Backbone as a chain_set.jsonl record, in Angstrom:
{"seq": "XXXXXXXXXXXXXXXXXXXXXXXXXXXXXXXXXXXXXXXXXXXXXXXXXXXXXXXXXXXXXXXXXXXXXXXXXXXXXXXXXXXXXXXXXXXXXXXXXXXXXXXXXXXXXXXXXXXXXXXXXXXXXXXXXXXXXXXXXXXXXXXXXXXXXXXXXXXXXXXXXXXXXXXXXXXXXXXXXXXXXXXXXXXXXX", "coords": {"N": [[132.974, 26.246, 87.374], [135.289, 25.75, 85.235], [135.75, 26.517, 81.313], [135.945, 24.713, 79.047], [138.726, 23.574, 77.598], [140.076, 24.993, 74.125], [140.425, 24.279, 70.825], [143.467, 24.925, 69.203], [143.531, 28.173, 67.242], [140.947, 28.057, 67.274], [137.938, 29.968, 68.037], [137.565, 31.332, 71.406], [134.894, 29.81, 73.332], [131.982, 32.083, 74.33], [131.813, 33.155, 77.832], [129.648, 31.338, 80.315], [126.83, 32.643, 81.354], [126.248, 34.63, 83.981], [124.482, 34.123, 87.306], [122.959, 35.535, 87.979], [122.02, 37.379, 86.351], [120.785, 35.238, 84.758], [118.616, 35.07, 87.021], [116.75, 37.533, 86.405], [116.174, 37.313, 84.139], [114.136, 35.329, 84.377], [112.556, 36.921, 86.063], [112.042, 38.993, 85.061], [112.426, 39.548, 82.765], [111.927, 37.767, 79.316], [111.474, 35.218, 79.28], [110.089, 35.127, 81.592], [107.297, 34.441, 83.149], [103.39, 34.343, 83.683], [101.799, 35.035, 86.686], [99.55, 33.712, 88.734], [97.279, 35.084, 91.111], [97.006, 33.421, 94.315], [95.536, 32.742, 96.749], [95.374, 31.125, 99.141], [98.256, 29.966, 98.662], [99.632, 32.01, 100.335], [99.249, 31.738, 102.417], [96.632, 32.59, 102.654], [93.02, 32.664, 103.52], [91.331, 30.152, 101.637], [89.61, 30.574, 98.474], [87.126, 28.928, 97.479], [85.596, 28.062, 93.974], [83.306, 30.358, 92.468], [79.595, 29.641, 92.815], [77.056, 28.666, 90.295], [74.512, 29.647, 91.456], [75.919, 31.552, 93.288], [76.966, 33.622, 91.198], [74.238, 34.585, 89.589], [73.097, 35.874, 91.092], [75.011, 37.725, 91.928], [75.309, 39.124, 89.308], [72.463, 40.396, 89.21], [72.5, 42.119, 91.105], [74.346, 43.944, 90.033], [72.826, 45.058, 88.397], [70.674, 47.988, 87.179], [68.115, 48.256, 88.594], [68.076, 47.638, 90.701], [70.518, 49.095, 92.023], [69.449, 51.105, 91.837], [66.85, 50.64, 93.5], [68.461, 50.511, 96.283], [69.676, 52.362, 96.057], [67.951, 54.335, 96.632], [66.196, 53.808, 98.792], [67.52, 51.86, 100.957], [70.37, 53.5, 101.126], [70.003, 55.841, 100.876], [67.295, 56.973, 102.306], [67.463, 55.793, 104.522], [69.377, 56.477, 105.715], [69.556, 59.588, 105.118], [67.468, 59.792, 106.983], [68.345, 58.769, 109.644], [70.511, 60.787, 109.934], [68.886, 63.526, 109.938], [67.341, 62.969, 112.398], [69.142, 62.791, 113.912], [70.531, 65.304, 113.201], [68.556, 67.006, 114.337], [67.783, 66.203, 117.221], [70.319, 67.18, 118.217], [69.881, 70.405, 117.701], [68.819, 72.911, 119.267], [66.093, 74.463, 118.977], [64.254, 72.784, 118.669], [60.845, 71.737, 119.317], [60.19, 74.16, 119.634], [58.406, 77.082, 120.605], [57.421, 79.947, 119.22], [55.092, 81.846, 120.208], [55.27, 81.621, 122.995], [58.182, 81.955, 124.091], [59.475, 80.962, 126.84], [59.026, 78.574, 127.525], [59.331, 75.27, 128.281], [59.847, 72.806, 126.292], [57.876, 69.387, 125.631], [58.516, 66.322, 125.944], [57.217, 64.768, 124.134], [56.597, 66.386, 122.499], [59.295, 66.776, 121.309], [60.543, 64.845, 119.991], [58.271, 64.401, 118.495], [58.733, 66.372, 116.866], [61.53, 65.638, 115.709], [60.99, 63.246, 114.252], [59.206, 63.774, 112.695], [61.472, 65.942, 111.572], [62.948, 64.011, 110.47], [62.296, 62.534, 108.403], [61.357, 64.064, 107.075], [64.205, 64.47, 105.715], [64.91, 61.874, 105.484], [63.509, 61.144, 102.691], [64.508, 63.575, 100.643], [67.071, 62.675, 100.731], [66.583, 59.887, 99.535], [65.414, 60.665, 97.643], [67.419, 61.625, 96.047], [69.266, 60.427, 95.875], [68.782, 57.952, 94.462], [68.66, 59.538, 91.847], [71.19, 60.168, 91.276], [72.03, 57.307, 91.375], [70.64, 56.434, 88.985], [71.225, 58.097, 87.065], [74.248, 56.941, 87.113], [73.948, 54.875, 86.182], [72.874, 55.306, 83.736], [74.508, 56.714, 82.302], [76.87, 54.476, 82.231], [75.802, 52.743, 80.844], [75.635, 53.851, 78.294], [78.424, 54.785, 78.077], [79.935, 52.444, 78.224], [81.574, 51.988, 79.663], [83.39, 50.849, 83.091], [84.326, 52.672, 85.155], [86.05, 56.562, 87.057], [85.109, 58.272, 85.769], [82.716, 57.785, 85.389], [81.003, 58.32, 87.437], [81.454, 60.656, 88.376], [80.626, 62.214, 86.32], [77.922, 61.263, 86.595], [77.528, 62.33, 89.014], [77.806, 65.193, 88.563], [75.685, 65.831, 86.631], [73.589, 65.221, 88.385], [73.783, 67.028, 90.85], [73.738, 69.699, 89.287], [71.326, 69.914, 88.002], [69.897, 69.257, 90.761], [70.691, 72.117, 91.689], [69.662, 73.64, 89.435], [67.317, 74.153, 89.879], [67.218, 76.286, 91.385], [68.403, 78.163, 89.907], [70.796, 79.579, 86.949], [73.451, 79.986, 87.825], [73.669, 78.677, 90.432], [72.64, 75.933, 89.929], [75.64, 75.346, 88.127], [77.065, 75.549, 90.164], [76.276, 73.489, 92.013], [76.857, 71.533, 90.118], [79.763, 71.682, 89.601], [80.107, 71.018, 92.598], [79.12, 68.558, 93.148], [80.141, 66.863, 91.443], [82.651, 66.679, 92.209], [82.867, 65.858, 94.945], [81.421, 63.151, 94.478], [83.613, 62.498, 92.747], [85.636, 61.981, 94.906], [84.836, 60.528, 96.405], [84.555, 58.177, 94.882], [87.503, 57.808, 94.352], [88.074, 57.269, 97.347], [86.733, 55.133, 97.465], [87.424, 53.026, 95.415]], "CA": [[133.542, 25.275, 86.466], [136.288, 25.895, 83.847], [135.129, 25.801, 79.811], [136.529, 23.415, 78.294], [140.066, 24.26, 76.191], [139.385, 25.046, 72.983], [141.271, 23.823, 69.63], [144.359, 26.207, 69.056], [142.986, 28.769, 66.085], [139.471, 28.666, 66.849], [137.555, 31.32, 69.138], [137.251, 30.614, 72.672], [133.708, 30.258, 73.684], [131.455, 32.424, 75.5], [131.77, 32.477, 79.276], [128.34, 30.88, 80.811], [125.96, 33.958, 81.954], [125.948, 34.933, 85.353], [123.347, 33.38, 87.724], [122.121, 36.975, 88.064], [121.275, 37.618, 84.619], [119.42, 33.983, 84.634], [117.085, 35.506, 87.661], [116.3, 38.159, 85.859], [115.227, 37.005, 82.915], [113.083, 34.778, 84.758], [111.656, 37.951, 87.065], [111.502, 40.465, 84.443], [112.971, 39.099, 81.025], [111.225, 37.093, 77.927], [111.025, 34.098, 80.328], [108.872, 35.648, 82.884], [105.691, 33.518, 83.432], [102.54, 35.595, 84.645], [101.214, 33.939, 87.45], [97.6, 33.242, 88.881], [97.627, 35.121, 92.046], [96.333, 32.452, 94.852], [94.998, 33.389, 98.661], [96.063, 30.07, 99.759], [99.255, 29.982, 98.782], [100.523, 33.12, 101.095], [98.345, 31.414, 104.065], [95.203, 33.311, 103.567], [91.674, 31.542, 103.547], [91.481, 29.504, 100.153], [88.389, 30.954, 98.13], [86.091, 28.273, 96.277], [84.58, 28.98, 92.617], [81.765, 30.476, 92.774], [78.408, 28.564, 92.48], [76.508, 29.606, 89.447], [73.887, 30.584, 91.983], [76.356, 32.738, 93.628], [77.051, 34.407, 89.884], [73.561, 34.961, 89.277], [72.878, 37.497, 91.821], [75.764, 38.979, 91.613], [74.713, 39.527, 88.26], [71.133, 40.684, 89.525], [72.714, 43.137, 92.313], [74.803, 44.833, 89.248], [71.69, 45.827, 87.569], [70.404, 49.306, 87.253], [66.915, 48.882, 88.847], [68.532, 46.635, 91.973], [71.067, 49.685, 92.443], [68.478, 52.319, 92.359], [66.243, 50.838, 94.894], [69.231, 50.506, 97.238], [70.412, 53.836, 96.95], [66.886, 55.152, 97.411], [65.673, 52.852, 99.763], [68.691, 51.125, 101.177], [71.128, 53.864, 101.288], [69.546, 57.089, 101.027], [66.02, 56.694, 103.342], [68.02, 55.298, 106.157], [71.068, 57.423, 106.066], [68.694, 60.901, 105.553], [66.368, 59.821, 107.996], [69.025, 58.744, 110.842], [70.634, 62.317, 109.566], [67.677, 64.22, 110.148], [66.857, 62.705, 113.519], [70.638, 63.583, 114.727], [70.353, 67.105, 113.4], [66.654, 67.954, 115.14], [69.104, 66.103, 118.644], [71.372, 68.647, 118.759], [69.274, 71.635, 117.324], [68.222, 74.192, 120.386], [64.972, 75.156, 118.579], [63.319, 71.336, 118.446], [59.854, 72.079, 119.947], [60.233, 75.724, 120.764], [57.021, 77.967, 120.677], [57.342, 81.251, 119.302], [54.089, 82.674, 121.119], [55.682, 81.722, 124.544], [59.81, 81.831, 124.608], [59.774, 80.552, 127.608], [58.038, 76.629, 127.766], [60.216, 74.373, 128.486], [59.102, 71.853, 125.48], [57.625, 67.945, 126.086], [59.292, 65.194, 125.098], [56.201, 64.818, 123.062], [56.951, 67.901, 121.193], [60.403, 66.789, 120.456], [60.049, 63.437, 119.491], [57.606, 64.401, 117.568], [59.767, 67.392, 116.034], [62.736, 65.042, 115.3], [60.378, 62.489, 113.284], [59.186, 65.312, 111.027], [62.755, 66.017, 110.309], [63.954, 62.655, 110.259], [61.299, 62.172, 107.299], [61.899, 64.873, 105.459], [65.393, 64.333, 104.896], [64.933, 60.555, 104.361], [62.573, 61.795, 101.378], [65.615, 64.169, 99.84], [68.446, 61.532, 100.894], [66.192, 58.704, 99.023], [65.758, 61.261, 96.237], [69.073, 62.45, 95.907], [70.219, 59.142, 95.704], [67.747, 57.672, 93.304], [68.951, 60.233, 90.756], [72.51, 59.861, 91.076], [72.177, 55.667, 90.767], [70.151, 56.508, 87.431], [71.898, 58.319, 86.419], [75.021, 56.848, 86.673], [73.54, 53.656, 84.967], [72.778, 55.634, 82.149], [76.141, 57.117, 81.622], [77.426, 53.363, 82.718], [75.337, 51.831, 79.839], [76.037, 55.005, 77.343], [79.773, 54.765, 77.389], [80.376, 51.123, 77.934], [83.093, 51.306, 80.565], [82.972, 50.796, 84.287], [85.268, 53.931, 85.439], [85.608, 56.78, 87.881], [84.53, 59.054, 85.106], [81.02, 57.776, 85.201], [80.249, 58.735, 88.675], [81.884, 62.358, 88.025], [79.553, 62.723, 84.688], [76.64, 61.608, 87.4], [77.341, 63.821, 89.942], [77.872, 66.526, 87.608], [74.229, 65.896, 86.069], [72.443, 65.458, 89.522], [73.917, 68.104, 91.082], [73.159, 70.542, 88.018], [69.631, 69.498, 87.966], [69.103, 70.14, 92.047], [70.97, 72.991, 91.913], [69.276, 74.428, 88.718], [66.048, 75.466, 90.479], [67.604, 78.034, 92.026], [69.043, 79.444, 88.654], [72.298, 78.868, 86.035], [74.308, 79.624, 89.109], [73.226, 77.416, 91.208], [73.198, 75.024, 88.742], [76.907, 75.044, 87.786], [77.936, 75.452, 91.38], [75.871, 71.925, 92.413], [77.277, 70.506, 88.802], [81.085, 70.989, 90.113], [80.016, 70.494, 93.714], [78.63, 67.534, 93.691], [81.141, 66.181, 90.415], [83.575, 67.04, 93.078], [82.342, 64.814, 96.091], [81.494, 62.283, 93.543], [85.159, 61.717, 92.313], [86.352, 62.159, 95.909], [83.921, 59.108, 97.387], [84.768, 57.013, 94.193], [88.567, 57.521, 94.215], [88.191, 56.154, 98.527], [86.218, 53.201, 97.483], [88.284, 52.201, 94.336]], "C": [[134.281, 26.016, 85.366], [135.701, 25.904, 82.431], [136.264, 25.088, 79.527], [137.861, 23.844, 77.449], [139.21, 23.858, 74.647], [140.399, 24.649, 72.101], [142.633, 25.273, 69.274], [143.707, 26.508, 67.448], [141.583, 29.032, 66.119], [139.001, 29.487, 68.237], [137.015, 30.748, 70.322], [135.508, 30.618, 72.923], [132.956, 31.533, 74.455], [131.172, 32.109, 76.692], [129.799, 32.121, 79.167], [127.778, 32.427, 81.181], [125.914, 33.551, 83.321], [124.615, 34.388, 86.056], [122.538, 34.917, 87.751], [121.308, 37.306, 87.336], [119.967, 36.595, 84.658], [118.221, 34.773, 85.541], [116.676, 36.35, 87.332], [115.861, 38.085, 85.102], [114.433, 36.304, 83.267], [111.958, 35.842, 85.673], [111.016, 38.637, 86.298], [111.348, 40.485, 82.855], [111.503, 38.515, 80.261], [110.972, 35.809, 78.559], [110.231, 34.517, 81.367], [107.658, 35.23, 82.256], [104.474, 34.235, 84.21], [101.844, 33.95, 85.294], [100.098, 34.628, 88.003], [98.172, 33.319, 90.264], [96.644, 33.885, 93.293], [96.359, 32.377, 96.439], [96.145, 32.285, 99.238], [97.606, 29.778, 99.825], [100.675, 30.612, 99.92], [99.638, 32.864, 102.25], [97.387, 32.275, 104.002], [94.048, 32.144, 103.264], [91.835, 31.253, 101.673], [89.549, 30.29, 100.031], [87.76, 29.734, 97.122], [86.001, 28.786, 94.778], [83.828, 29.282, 93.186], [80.759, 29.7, 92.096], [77.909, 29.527, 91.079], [75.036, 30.22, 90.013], [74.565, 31.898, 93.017], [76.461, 34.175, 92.176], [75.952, 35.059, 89.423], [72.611, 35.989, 90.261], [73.933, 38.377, 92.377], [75.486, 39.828, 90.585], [73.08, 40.545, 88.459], [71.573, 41.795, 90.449], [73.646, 44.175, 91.185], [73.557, 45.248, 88.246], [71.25, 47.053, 87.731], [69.402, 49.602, 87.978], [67.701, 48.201, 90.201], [69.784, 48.057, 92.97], [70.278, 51.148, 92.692], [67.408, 51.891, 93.712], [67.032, 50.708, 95.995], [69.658, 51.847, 97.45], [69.006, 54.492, 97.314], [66.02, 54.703, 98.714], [66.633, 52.644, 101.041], [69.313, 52.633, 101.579], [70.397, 55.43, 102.006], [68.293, 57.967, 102.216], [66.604, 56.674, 104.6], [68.943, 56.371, 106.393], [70.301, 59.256, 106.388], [68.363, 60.509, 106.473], [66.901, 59.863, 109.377], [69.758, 60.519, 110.471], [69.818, 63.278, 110.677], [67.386, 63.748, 111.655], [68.15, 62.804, 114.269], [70.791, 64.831, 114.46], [69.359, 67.738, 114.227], [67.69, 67.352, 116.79], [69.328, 67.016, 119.158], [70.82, 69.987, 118.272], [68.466, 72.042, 118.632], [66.684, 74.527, 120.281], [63.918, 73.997, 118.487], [62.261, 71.614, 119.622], [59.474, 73.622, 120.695], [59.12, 76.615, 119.651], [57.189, 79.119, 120.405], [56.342, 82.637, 120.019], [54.735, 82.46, 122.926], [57.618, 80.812, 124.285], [60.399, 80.66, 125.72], [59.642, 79.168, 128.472], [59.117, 76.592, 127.36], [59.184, 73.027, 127.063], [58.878, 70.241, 126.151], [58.627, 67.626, 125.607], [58.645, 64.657, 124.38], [56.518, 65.381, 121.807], [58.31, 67.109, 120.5], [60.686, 65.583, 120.048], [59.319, 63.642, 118.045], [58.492, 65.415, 116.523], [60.82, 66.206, 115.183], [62.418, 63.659, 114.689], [59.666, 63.042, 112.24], [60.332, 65.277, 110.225], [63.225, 65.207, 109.787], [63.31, 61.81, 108.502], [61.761, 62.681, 106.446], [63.155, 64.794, 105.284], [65.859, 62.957, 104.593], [64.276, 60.748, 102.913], [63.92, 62.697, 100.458], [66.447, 63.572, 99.779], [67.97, 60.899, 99.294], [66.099, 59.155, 97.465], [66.883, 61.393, 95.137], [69.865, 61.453, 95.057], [69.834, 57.963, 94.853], [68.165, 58.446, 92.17], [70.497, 60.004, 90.357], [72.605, 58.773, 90.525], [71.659, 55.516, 88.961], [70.712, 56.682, 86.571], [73.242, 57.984, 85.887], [74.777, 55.361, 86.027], [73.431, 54.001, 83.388], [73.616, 55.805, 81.414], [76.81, 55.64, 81.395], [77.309, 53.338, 80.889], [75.729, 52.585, 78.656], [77.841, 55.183, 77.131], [80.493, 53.39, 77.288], [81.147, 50.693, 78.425], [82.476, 51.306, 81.924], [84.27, 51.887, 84.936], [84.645, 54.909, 86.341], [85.009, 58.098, 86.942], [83.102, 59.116, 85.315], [80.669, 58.365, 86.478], [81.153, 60.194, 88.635], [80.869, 62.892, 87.286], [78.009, 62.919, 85.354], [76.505, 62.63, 88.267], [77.019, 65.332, 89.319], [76.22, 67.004, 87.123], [73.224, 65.784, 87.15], [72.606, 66.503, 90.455], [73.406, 69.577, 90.562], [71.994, 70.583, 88.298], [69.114, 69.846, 89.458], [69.364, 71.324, 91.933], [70.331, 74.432, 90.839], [68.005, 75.154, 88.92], [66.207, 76.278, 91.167], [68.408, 78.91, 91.094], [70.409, 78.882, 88.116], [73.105, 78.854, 87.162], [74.532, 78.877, 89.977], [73.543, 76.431, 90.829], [74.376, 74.293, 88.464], [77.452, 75.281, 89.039], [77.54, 74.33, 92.323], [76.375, 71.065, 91.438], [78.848, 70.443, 89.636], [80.837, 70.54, 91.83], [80.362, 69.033, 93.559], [79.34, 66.303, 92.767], [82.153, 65.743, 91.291], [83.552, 66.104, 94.024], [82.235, 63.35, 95.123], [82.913, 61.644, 93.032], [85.623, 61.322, 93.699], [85.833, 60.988, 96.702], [84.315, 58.272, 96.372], [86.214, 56.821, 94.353], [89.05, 56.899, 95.731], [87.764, 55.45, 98.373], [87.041, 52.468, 96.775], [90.041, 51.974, 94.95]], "O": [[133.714, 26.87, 84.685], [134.896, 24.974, 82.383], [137.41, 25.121, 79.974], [137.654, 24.617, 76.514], [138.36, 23.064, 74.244], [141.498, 24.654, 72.656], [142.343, 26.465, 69.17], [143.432, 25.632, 66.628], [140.987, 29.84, 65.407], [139.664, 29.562, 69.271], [136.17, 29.852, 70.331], [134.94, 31.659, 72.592], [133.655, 31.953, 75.377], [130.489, 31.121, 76.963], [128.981, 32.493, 78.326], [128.621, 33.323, 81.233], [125.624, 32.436, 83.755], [123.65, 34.216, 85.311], [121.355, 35.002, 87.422], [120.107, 37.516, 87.51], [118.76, 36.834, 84.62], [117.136, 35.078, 85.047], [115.648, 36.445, 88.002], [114.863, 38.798, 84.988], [113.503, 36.369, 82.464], [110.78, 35.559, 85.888], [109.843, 38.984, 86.437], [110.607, 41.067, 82.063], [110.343, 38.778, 80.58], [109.926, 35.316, 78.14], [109.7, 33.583, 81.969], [107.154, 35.556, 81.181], [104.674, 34.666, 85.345], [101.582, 32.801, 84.935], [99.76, 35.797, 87.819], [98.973, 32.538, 90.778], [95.512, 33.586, 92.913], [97.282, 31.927, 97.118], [97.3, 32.471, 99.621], [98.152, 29.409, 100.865], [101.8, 30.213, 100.219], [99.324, 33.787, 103.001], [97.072, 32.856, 105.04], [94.249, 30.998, 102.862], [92.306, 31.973, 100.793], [88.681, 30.463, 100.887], [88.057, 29.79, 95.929], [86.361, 29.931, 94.504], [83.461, 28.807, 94.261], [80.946, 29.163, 91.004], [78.236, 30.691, 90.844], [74.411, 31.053, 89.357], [73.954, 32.894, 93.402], [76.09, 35.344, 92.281], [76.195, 36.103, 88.817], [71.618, 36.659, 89.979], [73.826, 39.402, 93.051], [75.397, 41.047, 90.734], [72.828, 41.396, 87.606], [70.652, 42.608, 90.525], [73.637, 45.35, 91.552], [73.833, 45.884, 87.229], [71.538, 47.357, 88.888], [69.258, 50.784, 88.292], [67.71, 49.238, 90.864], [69.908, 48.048, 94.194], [70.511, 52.014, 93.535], [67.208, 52.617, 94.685], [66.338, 50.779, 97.009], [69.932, 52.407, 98.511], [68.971, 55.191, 98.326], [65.304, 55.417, 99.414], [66.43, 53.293, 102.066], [68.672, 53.102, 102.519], [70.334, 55.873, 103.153], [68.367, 59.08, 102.736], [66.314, 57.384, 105.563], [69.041, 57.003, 107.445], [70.427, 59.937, 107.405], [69.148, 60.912, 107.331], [66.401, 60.575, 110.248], [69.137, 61.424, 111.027], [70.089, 63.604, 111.832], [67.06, 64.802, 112.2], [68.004, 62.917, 115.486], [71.174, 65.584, 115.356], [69.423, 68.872, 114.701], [68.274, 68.248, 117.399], [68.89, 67.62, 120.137], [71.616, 70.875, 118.581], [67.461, 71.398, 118.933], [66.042, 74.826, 121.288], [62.751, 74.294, 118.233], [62.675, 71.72, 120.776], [58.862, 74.016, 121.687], [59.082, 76.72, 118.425], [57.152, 79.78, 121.443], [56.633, 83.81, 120.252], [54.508, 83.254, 123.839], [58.012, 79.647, 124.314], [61.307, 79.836, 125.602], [60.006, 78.845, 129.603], [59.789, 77.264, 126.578], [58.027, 72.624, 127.183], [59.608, 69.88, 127.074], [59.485, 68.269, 125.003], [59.257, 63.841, 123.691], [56.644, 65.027, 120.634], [58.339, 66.875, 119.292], [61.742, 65.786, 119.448], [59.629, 63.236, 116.925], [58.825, 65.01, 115.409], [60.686, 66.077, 113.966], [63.354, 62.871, 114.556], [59.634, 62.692, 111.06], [60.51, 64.93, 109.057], [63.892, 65.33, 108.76], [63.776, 60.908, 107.807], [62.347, 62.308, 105.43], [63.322, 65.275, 104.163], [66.778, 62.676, 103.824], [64.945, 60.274, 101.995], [64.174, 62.134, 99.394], [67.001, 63.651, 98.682], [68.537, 61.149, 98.23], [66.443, 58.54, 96.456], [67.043, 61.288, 93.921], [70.649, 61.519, 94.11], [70.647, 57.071, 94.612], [67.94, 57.757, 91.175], [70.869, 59.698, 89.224], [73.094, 58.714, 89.397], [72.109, 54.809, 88.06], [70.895, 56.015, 85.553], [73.635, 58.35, 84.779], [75.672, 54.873, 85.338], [73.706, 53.402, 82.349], [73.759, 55.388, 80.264], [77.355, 55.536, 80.296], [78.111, 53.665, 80.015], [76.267, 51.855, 77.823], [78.359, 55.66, 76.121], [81.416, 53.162, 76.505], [81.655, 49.589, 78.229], [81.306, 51.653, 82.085], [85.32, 51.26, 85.072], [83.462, 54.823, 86.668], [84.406, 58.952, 87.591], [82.409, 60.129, 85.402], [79.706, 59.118, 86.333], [81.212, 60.405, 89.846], [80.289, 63.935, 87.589], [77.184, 63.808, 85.145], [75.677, 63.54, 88.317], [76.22, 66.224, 89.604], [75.705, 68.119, 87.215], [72.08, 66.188, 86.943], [71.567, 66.958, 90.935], [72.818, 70.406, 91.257], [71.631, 71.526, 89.0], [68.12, 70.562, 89.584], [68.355, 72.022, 92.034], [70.389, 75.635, 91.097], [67.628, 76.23, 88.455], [65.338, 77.037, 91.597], [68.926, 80.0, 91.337], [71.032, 77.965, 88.651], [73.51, 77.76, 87.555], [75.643, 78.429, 90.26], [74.58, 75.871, 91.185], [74.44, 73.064, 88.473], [78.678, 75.188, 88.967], [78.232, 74.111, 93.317], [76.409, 69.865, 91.711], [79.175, 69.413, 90.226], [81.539, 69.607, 92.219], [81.433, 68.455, 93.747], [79.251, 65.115, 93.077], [82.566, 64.584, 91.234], [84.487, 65.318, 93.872], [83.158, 62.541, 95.217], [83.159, 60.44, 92.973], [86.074, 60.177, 93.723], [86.493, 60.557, 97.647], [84.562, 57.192, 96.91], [86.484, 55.632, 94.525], [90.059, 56.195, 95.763], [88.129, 54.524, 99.098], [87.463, 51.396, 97.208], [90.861, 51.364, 94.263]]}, "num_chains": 1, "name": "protein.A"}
């Protein structure tokens, strides 16, 4: 469309703005509207509210004692223990007799062998992993953020602490270890 003629002597108007400009200021500009992203909209499954009995164990599963018995229980028990009973598997030496080389072992023996181990490293898993969750509640609750710092700061401090009964060395080479693994498992989940 044309503007309009203008009066001879006075200043022509400004042309209209480009439709371009307009979508931009609506995309990016002082008119840009934040929007409320929404499943349904882009065809995925529509999500409900949640109930306030869904809220209240969510609330109850973010707690500090609810995340320690999972990692020691829950995570750590099961995961050592299946561990431990796939390392004694494939280990050569599961039921073998040092007074006689040459016995062929039961399946008694190794059964029984590969529920020994499967124990003891659910017991260090369940540990392991019990100290870490503590710890990173503590840090959690002590700095006040939810970040991947905190599970660095834990690792750092449960690592340290296994690694310190075998001396300062030890120590500071389970503190960045296990700081290390720690960032590296939080930065694939997040």
């Amino acid at each position: 469309a044309a503007p309009p003629p203008s009066a001879p002597g006075e200043p022509a108007p400004p042309p209209p703005p480009l439709q371009y400009s307009l979508l931009l200021q609506h995309l990016v500009g002082d008119k840009r509207q934040p929007r409320v992203w929404d499943p349904a909209a882009l065809g995925g499954i529509p999500c409900p509210p949640k109930s306030e009995e869904q809220k209240m164990v969510e609330r109850g599963m973010e707690r500090c004692p609810f995340k320690a018995a999972l990692a020691c229980r829950g995570g750590g028990f099961v995961l050592g223990g299946a561990f431990g009973i796939f390392t004694a598997g494939i280990d050569t030496n599961v039921g073998f007799d040092p007074k006689d080389p040459y016995r062929t072992p039961t399946a008694k023996e190794v059964l029984k062998d590969m529920g020994q181990r499967g124990i003891s490293y659910a017991k260090n898993f369940a540990i392991v992993g019990a100290m870490f969750s503590c710890t990173e509640c503590v840090v959690e609750s002590y700095r006040g953020k939810s970040d991947w710092k905190n599970s660095v700061i834990s690792g750092c401090i449960t690592g340290g602490a296994i690694g310190f009964r075998a001396g300062l060395k030890a120590g500071v080479i389970g503190c960045g270890g296990f700081a290390a693994f720690s960032a590296a498992v939080d930065y694939y989940l997040r």
